Short mmCIF file of C-alpha atoms in Angstrom, two decimals:
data_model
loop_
_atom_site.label_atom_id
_atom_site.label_comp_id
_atom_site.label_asym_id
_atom_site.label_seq_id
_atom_site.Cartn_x
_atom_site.Cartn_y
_atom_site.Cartn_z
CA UNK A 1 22.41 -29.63 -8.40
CA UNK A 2 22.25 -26.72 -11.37
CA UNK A 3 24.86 -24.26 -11.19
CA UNK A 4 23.04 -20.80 -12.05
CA UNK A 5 24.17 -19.67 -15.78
CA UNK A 6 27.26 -16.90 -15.29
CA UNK A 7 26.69 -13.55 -15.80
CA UNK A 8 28.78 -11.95 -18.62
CA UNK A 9 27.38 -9.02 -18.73
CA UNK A 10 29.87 -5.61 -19.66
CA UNK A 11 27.59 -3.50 -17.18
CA UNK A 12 29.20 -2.63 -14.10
CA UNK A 13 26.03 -2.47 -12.48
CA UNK A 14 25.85 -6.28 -13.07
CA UNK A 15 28.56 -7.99 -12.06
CA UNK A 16 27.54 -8.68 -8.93
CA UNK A 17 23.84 -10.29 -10.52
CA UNK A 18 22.80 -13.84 -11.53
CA UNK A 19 21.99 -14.41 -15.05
CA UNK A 20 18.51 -15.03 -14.24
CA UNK A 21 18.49 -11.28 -11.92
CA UNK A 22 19.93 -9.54 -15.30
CA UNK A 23 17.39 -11.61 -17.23
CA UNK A 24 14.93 -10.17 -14.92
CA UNK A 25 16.02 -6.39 -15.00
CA UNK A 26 16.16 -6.07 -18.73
CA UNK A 27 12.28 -7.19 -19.03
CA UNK A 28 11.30 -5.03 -16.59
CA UNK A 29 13.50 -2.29 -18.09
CA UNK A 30 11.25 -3.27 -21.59
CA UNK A 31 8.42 -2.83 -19.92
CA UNK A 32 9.67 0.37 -18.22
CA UNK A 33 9.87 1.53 -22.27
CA UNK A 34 6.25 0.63 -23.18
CA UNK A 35 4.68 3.98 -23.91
CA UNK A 36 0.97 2.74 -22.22
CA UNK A 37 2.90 1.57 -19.47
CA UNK A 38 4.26 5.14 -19.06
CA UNK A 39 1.02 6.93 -19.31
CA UNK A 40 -1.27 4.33 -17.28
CA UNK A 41 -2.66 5.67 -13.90
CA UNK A 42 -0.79 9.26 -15.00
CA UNK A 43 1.97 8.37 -12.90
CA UNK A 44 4.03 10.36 -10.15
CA UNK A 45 7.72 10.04 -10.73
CA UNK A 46 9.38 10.13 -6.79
CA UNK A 47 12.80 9.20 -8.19
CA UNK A 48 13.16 7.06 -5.36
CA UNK A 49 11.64 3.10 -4.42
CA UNK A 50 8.41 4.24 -3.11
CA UNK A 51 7.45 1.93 0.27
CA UNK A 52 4.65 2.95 1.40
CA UNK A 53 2.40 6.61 1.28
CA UNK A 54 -0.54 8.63 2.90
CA UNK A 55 -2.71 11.08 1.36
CA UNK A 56 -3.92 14.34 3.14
CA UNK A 57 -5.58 17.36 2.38
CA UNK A 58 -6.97 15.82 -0.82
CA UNK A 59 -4.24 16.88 -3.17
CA UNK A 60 -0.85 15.92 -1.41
CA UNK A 61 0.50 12.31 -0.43
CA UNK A 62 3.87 11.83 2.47
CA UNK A 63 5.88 9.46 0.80
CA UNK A 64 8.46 6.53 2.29
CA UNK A 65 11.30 6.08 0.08
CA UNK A 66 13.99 3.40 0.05
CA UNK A 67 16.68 5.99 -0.87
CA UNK A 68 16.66 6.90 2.96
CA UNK A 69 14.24 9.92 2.39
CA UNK A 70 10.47 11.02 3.14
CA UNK A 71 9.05 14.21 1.57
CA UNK A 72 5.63 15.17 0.33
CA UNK A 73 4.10 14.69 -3.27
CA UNK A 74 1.73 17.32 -4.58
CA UNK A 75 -0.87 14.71 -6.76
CA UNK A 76 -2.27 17.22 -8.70
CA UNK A 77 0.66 18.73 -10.36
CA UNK A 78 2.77 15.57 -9.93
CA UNK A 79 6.06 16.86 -8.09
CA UNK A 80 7.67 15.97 -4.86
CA UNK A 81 8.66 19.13 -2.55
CA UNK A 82 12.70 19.47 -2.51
CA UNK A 83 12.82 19.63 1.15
CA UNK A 84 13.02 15.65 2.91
CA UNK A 85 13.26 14.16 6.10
CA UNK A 86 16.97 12.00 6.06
CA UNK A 87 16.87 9.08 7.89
CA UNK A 88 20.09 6.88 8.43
CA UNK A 89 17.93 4.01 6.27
CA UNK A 90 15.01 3.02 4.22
CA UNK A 91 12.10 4.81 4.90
CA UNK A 92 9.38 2.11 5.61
CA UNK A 93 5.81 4.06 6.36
CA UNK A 94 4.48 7.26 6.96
CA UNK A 95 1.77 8.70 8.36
CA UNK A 96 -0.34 11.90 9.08
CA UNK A 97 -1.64 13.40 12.43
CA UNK A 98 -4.59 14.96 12.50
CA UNK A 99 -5.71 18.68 10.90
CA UNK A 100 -5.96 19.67 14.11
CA UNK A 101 -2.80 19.16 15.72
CA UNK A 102 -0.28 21.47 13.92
CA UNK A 103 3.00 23.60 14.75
CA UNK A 104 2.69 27.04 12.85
CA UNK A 105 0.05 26.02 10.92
CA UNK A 106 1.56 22.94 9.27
CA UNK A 107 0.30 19.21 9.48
CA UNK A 108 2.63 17.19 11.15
CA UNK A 109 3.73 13.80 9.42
CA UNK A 110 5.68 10.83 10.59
CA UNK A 111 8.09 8.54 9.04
CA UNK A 112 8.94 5.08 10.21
CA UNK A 113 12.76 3.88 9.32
CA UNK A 114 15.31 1.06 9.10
CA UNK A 115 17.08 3.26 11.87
CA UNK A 116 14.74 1.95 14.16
CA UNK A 117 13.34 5.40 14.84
CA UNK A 118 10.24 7.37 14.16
CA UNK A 119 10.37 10.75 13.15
CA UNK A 120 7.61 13.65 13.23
CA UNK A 121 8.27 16.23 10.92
CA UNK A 122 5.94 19.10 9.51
CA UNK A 123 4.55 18.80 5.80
CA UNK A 124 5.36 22.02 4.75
CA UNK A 125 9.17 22.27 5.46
CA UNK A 126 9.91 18.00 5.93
CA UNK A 127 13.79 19.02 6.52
CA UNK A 128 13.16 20.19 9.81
CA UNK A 129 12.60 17.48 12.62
CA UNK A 130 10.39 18.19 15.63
CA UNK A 131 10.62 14.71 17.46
CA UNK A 132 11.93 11.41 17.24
CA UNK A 133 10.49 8.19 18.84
CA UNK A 134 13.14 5.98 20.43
CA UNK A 135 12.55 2.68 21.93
CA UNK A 136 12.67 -0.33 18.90
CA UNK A 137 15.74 -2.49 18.55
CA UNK A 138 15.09 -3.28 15.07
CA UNK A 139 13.62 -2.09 11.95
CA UNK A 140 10.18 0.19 12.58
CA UNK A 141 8.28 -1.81 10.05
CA UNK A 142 5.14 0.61 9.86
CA UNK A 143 3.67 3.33 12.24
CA UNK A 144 -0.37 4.13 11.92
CA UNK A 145 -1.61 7.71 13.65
CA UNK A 146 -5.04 7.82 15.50
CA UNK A 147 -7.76 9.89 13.65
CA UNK A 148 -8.50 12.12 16.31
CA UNK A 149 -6.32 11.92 19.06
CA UNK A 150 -2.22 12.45 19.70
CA UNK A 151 -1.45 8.51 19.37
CA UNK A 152 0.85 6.65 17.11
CA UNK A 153 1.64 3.08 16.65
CA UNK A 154 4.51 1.53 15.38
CA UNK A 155 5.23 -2.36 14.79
CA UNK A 156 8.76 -3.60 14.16
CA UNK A 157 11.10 -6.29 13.21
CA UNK A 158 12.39 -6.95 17.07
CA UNK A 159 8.42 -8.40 17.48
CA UNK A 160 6.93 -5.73 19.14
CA UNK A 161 3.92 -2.97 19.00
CA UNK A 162 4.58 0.54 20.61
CA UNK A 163 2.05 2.91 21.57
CA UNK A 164 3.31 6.36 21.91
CA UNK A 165 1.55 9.65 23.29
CA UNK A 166 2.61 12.79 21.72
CA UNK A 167 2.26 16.03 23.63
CA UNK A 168 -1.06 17.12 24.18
CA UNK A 169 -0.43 20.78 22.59
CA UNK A 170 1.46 20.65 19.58
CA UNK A 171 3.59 23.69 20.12
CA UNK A 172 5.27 21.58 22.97
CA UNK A 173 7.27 19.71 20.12
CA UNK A 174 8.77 23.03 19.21
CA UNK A 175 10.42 23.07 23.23
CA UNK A 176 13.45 22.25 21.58
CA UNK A 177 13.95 24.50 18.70
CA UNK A 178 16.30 27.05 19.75
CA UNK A 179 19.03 24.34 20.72
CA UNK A 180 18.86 22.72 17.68
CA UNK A 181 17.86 19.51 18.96
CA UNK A 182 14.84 17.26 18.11
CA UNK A 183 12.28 16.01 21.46
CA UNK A 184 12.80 12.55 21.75
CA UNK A 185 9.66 10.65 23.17
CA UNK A 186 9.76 6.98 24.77
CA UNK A 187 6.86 4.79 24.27
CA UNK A 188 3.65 4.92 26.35
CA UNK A 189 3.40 1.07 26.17
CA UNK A 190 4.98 -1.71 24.88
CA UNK A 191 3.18 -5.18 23.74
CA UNK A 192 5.40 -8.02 23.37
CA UNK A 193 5.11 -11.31 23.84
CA UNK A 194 2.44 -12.30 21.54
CA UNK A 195 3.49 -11.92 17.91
CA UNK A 196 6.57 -14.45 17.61
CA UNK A 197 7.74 -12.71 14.81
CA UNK A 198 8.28 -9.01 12.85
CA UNK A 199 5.32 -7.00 12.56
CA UNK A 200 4.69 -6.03 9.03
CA UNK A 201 1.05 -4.28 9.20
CA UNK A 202 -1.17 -2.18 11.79
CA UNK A 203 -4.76 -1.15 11.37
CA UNK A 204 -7.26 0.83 13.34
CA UNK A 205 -11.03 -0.08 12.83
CA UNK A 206 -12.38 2.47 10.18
CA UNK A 207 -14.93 3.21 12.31
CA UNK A 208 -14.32 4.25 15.94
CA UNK A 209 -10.62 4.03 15.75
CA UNK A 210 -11.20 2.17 18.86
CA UNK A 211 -9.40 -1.02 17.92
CA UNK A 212 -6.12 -1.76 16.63
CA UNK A 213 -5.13 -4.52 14.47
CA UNK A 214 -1.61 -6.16 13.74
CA UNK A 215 -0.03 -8.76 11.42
CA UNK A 216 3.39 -10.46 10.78
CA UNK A 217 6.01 -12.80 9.68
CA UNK A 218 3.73 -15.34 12.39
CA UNK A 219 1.20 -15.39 9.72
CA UNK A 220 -1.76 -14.27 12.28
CA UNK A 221 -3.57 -11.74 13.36
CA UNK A 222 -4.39 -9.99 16.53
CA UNK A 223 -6.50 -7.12 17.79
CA UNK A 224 -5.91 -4.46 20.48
CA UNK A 225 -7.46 -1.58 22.79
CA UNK A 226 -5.99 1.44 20.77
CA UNK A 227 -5.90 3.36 23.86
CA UNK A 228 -4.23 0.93 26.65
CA UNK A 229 -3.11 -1.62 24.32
CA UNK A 230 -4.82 -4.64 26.14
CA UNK A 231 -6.22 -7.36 23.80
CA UNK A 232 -9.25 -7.44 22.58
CA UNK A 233 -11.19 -10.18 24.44
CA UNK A 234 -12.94 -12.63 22.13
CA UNK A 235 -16.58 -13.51 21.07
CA UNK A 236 -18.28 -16.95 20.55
CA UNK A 237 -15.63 -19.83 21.40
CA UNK A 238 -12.82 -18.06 22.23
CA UNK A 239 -13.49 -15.69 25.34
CA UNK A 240 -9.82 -15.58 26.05
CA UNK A 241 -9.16 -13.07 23.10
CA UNK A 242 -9.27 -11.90 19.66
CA UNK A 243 -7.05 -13.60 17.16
CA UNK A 244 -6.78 -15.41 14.02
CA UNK A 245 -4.19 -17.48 14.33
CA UNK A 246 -1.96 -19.22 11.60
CA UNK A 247 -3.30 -22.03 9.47
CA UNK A 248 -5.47 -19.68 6.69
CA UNK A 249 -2.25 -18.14 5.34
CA UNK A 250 1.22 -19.92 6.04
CA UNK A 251 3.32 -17.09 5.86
CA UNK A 252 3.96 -13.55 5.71
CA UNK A 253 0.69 -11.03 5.99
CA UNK A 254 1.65 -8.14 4.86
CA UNK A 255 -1.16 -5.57 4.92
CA UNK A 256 -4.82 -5.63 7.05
CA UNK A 257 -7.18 -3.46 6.12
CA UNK A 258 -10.75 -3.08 7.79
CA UNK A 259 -14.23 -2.46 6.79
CA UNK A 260 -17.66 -2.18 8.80
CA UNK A 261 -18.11 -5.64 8.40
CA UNK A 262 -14.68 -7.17 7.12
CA UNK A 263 -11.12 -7.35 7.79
CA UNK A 264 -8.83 -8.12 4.76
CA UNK A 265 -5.46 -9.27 4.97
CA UNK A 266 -2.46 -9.88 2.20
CA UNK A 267 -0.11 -12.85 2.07
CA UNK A 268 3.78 -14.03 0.75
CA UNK A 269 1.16 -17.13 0.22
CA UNK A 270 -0.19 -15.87 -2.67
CA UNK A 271 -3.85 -15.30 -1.45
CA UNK A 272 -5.95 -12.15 -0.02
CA UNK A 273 -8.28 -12.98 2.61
CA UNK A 274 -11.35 -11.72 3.99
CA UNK A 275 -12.25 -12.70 7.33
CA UNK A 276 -15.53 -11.89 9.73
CA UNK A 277 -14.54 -9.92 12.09
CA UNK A 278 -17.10 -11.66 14.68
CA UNK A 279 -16.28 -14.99 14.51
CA UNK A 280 -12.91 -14.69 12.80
CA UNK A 281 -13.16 -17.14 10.51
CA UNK A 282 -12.18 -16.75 6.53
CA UNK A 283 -15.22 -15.49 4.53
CA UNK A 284 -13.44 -15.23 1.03
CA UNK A 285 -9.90 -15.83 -0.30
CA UNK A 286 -8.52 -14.53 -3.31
CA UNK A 287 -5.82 -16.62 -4.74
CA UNK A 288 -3.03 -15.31 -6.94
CA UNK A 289 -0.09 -16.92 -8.98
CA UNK A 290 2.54 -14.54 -6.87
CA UNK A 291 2.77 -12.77 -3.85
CA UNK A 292 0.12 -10.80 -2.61
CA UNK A 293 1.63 -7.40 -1.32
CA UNK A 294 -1.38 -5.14 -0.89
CA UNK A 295 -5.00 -5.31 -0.49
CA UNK A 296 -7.99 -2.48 -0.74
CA UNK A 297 -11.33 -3.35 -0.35
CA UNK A 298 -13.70 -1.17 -1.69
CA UNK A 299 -17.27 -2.11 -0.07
CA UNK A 300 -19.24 1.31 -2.22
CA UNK A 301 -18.18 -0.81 -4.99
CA UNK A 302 -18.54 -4.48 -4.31
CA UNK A 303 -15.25 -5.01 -4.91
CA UNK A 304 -11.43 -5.72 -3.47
CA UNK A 305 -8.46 -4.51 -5.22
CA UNK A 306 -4.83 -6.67 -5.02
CA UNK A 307 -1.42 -5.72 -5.60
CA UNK A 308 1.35 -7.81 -6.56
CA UNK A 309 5.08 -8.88 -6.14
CA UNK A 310 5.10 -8.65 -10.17
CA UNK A 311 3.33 -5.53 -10.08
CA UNK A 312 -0.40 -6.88 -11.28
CA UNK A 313 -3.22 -4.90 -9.98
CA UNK A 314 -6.29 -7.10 -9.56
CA UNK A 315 -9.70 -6.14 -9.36
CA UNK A 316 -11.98 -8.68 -7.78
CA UNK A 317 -15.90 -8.59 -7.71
CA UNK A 318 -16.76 -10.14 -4.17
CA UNK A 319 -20.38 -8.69 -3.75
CA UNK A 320 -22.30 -11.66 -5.70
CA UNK A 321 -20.97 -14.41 -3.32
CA UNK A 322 -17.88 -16.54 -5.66
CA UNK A 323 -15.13 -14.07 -6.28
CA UNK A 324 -14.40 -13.23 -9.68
CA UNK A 325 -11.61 -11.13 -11.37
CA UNK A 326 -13.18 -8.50 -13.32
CA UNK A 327 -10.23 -6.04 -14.36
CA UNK A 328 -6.22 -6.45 -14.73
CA UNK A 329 -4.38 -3.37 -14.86
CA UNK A 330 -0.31 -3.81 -16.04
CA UNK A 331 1.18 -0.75 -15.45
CA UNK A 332 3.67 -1.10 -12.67
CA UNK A 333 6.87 -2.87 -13.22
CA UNK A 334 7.75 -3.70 -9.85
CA UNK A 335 6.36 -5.04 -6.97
CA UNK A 336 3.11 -2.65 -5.59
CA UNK A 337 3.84 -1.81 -2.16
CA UNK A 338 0.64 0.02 -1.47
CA UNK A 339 -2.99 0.35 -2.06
CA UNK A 340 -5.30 2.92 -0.47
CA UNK A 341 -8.48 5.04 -1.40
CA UNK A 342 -9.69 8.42 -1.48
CA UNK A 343 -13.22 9.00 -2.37
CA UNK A 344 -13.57 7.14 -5.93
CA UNK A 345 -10.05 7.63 -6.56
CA UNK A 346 -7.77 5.19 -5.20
CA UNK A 347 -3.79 5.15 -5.82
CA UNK A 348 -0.93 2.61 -5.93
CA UNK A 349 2.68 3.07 -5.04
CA UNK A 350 5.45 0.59 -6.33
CA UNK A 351 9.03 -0.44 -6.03
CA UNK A 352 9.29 1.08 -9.71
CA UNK A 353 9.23 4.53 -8.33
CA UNK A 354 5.50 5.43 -9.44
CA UNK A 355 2.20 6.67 -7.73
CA UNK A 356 -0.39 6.06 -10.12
CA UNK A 357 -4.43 7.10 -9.63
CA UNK A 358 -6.97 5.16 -11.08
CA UNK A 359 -11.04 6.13 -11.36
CA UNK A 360 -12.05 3.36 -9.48
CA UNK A 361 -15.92 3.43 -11.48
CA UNK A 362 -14.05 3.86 -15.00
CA UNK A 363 -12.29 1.08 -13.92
CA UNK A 364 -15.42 -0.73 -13.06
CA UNK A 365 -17.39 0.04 -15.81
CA UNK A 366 -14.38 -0.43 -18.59
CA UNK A 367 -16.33 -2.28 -21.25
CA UNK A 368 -13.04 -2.85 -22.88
CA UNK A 369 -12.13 -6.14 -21.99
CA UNK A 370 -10.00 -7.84 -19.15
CA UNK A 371 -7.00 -5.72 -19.42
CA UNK A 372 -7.85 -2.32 -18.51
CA UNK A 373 -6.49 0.59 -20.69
CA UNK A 374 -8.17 3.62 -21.03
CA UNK A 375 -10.08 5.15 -24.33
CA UNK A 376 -7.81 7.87 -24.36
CA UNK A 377 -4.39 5.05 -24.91
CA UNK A 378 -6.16 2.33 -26.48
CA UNK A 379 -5.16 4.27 -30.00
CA UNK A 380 -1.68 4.18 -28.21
CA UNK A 381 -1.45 0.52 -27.72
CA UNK A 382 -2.70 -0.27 -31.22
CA UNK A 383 -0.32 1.67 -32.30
CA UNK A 384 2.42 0.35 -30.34
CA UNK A 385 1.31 -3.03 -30.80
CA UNK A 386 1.18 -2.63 -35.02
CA UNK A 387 4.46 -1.62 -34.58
CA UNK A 388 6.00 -4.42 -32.78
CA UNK A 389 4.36 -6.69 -35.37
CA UNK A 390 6.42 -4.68 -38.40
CA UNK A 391 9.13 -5.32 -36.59
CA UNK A 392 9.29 -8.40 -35.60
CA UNK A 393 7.33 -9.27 -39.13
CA UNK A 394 4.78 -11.42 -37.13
CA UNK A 395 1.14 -10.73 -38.45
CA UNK A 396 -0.66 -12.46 -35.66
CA UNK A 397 -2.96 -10.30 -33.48
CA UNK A 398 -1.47 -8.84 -30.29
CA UNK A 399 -1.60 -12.27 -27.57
CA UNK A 400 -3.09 -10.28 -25.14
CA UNK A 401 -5.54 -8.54 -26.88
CA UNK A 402 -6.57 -11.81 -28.11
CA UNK A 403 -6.84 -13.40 -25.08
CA UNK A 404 -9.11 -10.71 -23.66
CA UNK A 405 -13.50 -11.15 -23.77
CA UNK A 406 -14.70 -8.05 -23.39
CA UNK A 407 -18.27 -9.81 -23.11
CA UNK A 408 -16.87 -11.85 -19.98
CA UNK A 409 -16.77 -8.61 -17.89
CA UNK A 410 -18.88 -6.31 -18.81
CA UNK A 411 -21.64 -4.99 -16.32
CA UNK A 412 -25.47 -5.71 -17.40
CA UNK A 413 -28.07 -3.32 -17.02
CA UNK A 414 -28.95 -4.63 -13.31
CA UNK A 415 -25.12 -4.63 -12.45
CA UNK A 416 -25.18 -1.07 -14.02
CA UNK A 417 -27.58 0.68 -12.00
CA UNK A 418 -26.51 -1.68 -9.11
CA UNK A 419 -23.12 0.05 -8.93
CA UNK A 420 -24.50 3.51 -10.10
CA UNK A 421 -26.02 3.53 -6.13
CA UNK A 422 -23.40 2.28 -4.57
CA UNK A 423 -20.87 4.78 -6.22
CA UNK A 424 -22.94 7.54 -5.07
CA UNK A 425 -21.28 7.88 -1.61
CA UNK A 426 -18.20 7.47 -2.95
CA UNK A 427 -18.78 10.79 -5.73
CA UNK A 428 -20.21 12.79 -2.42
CA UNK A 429 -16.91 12.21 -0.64
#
């Protein structure tokens, strides 16, 4: 057996990594240095390990931090508000209730924690805590809030889904504010019992919120009433109830998201997979060299975006039947945590402290090649590129520019006006 190489690094904040950990932080801290990399996707700076996000109100985004905090981002002039909810651990998910359940006029937000607790907080001043949900035993892994009505789910490491009903008036959070104290709320139901192992992802159906869907370490998937929290009883051969068990992926899912149609899930296995949600069987997999750590599909646009553990963004074409990578976009430099969409817009979060937003038509329609970089920093990267050649004194063309064919993805005429219709809902969102 190898012994790993030592580590003789000078840098305190080394000695306690392998030689091939240090070899790994000083690329990424390269990379961190690239000036394309830096502009790409006009990133947010949270100055904390970003683990998941929600946007609201169009121009603001809760975000779950590992540095133990979750605060609010304001997208549009790229700052995080001071205030932030503390929790006694990593922040793992947030969400947002509703527009129209509020205390003194502010949306409320939740964030899920390492503490095994759940708090509710209000967007506009996150230091003050209204309620906390008590009841997991281990890590809350992610929480999800219904649409329209007081409801939040959580999923945790201790193998179990909570649902929990919030007061029906708002203002009843507030009972507490004179002592001090924070409500604390006990779950409305608890399903156990099925998963066999931590839950890492919950999903309602994107139409009638009527459905719940949850993933985990067990590598399947199951489905639930999102108001009593029975399962969902099964179509075709299996009348028992819904599930996809484990056998597609072998490990880890992730992150579910669901379509009209579709339900997309994210593997440790290295593959994205999109799966009937009739007859639950695997329509389309997307296979990756790494971890897959996020998924997005995009149905407006015929296509399904993938995240990562590298911190690769992937844009797969999936409307002409065989799934084909169309863009590449290198800008993160750690592992993406999170994918989601707003209108054409849609954002990713990362372990390298970053929200980025990318135009998800430019995107589309980049005749530029494989490896997506704006008009406005191509001049950039040429630049940065002709200098890396002076100094190293190699001549050769840039390796990936060469590698790229712009001719391999770009859009014909039909594929043109094709997408210009389906964009159109997107641009009256």
């Amino acid at each position: 057996m190898s012994i790993p190489a030592a580590n003789i690094s000078s840098d305190r904040r080394h000695f306690f990594m392998s030689s091939a950990q240090l070899e790994a932080l000083e690329k990424r801290e390269e990379l961190e240095r690239d000036p394309v990399r830096q502009k790409l996707g006009d990133p947010l700076r949270t100055g904390g390990r970003i683990l998941g996000f929600e946007l609201f109100d169009n121009d603001k985004a809760a975000l779950a931090l590992g540095n133990h905090l979750a605060r609010v981002a304001d997208l549009e002039t790229k700052s995080c508000s001071k205030p932030a909810t503390k929790h006694a651990g990593p922040v793992t998910s947030v969400a947002v209730l509703d527009r129209s359940y509020t205390v003194d006029g502010s949306r409320i937000a939740l964030s899920a924690s390492w503490d095994k607790t759940v708090r509710l907080w209000p967007v506009d001043n996150a230091r003050h805590t209204l309620a906390v949900l008590v009841g997991h035993s281990d890590f809350v892994k992610c929480v999800v809030a219904h649409p329209s009505l007081p409801l939040v789910y959580t999923g945790s490491a201790d193998k179990t889904i909570m649902i929990w009903k919030l007061p029906e008036l708002a203002d009843t959070l507030t009972t507490n504010r004179d002592e001090g104290s924070p409500m604390e709320l006990r779950p409305f139901k608890t399903i156990k019992g099925q998963h066999t192992g931590q839950i890492h992802a919950l999903c309602l159906d994107s139409i009638t919120a009527s459905v719940l869907y949850s993933s985990g370490s067990d590598a399947s998937v199951r489905a639930w009433d999102a108001q009593t929290g029975d399962a969902l009883p099964g179509k075709g051969d299996r009348l028992d109830e819904w599930y996809i068990p484990r056998g597609q992926h072998k490990t880890n899912i992730v992150d579910i998201k669901v379509t009209e149609t579709e339900l997309w899930t994210a593997s440790a296995d290295g593959t994205a997979v999109g799966w009937d949600l009739e007859t639950q069987s695997a329509d389309m997999v997307l296979s990756h060299k790494s971890d897959v750590t996020a998924v997005l599909p995009i149905p407006q646009a015929g296509v399904v975006v993938t995240g990562t553990h590298n911190g690769d963004i992937y844009v797969w074409r999936t409307s002409a039947g065989s799934p084909e990578i169309i863009r590449e976009i290198h800008a993160h430099t750690d592992d993406i945590t999170c994918l989601k969409a707003a209108g054409r817009m849609f954002y990713s979060a990362s372990l390298d402290e970053t929200l980025r937003v990318w135009d998800i038509m430019d995107v589309v329609k980049f005749q530029g090649g494989l490896d997506y970089i704006p008009p406005e920093l191509a001049e950039l990267k040429s630049n940065t590129n002709a200098d890396r050649v002076e100094v190293s004194g190699n001549k050769n063309q840039d390796k990936s520019n060469s590698n790229n064919n712009p001719s391999s993805s770009a859009l014909t005429e039909e594929e043109e006006r094709e997408l210009a219709e389906l964009m159109s809902d997107l641009d009256d969102m």
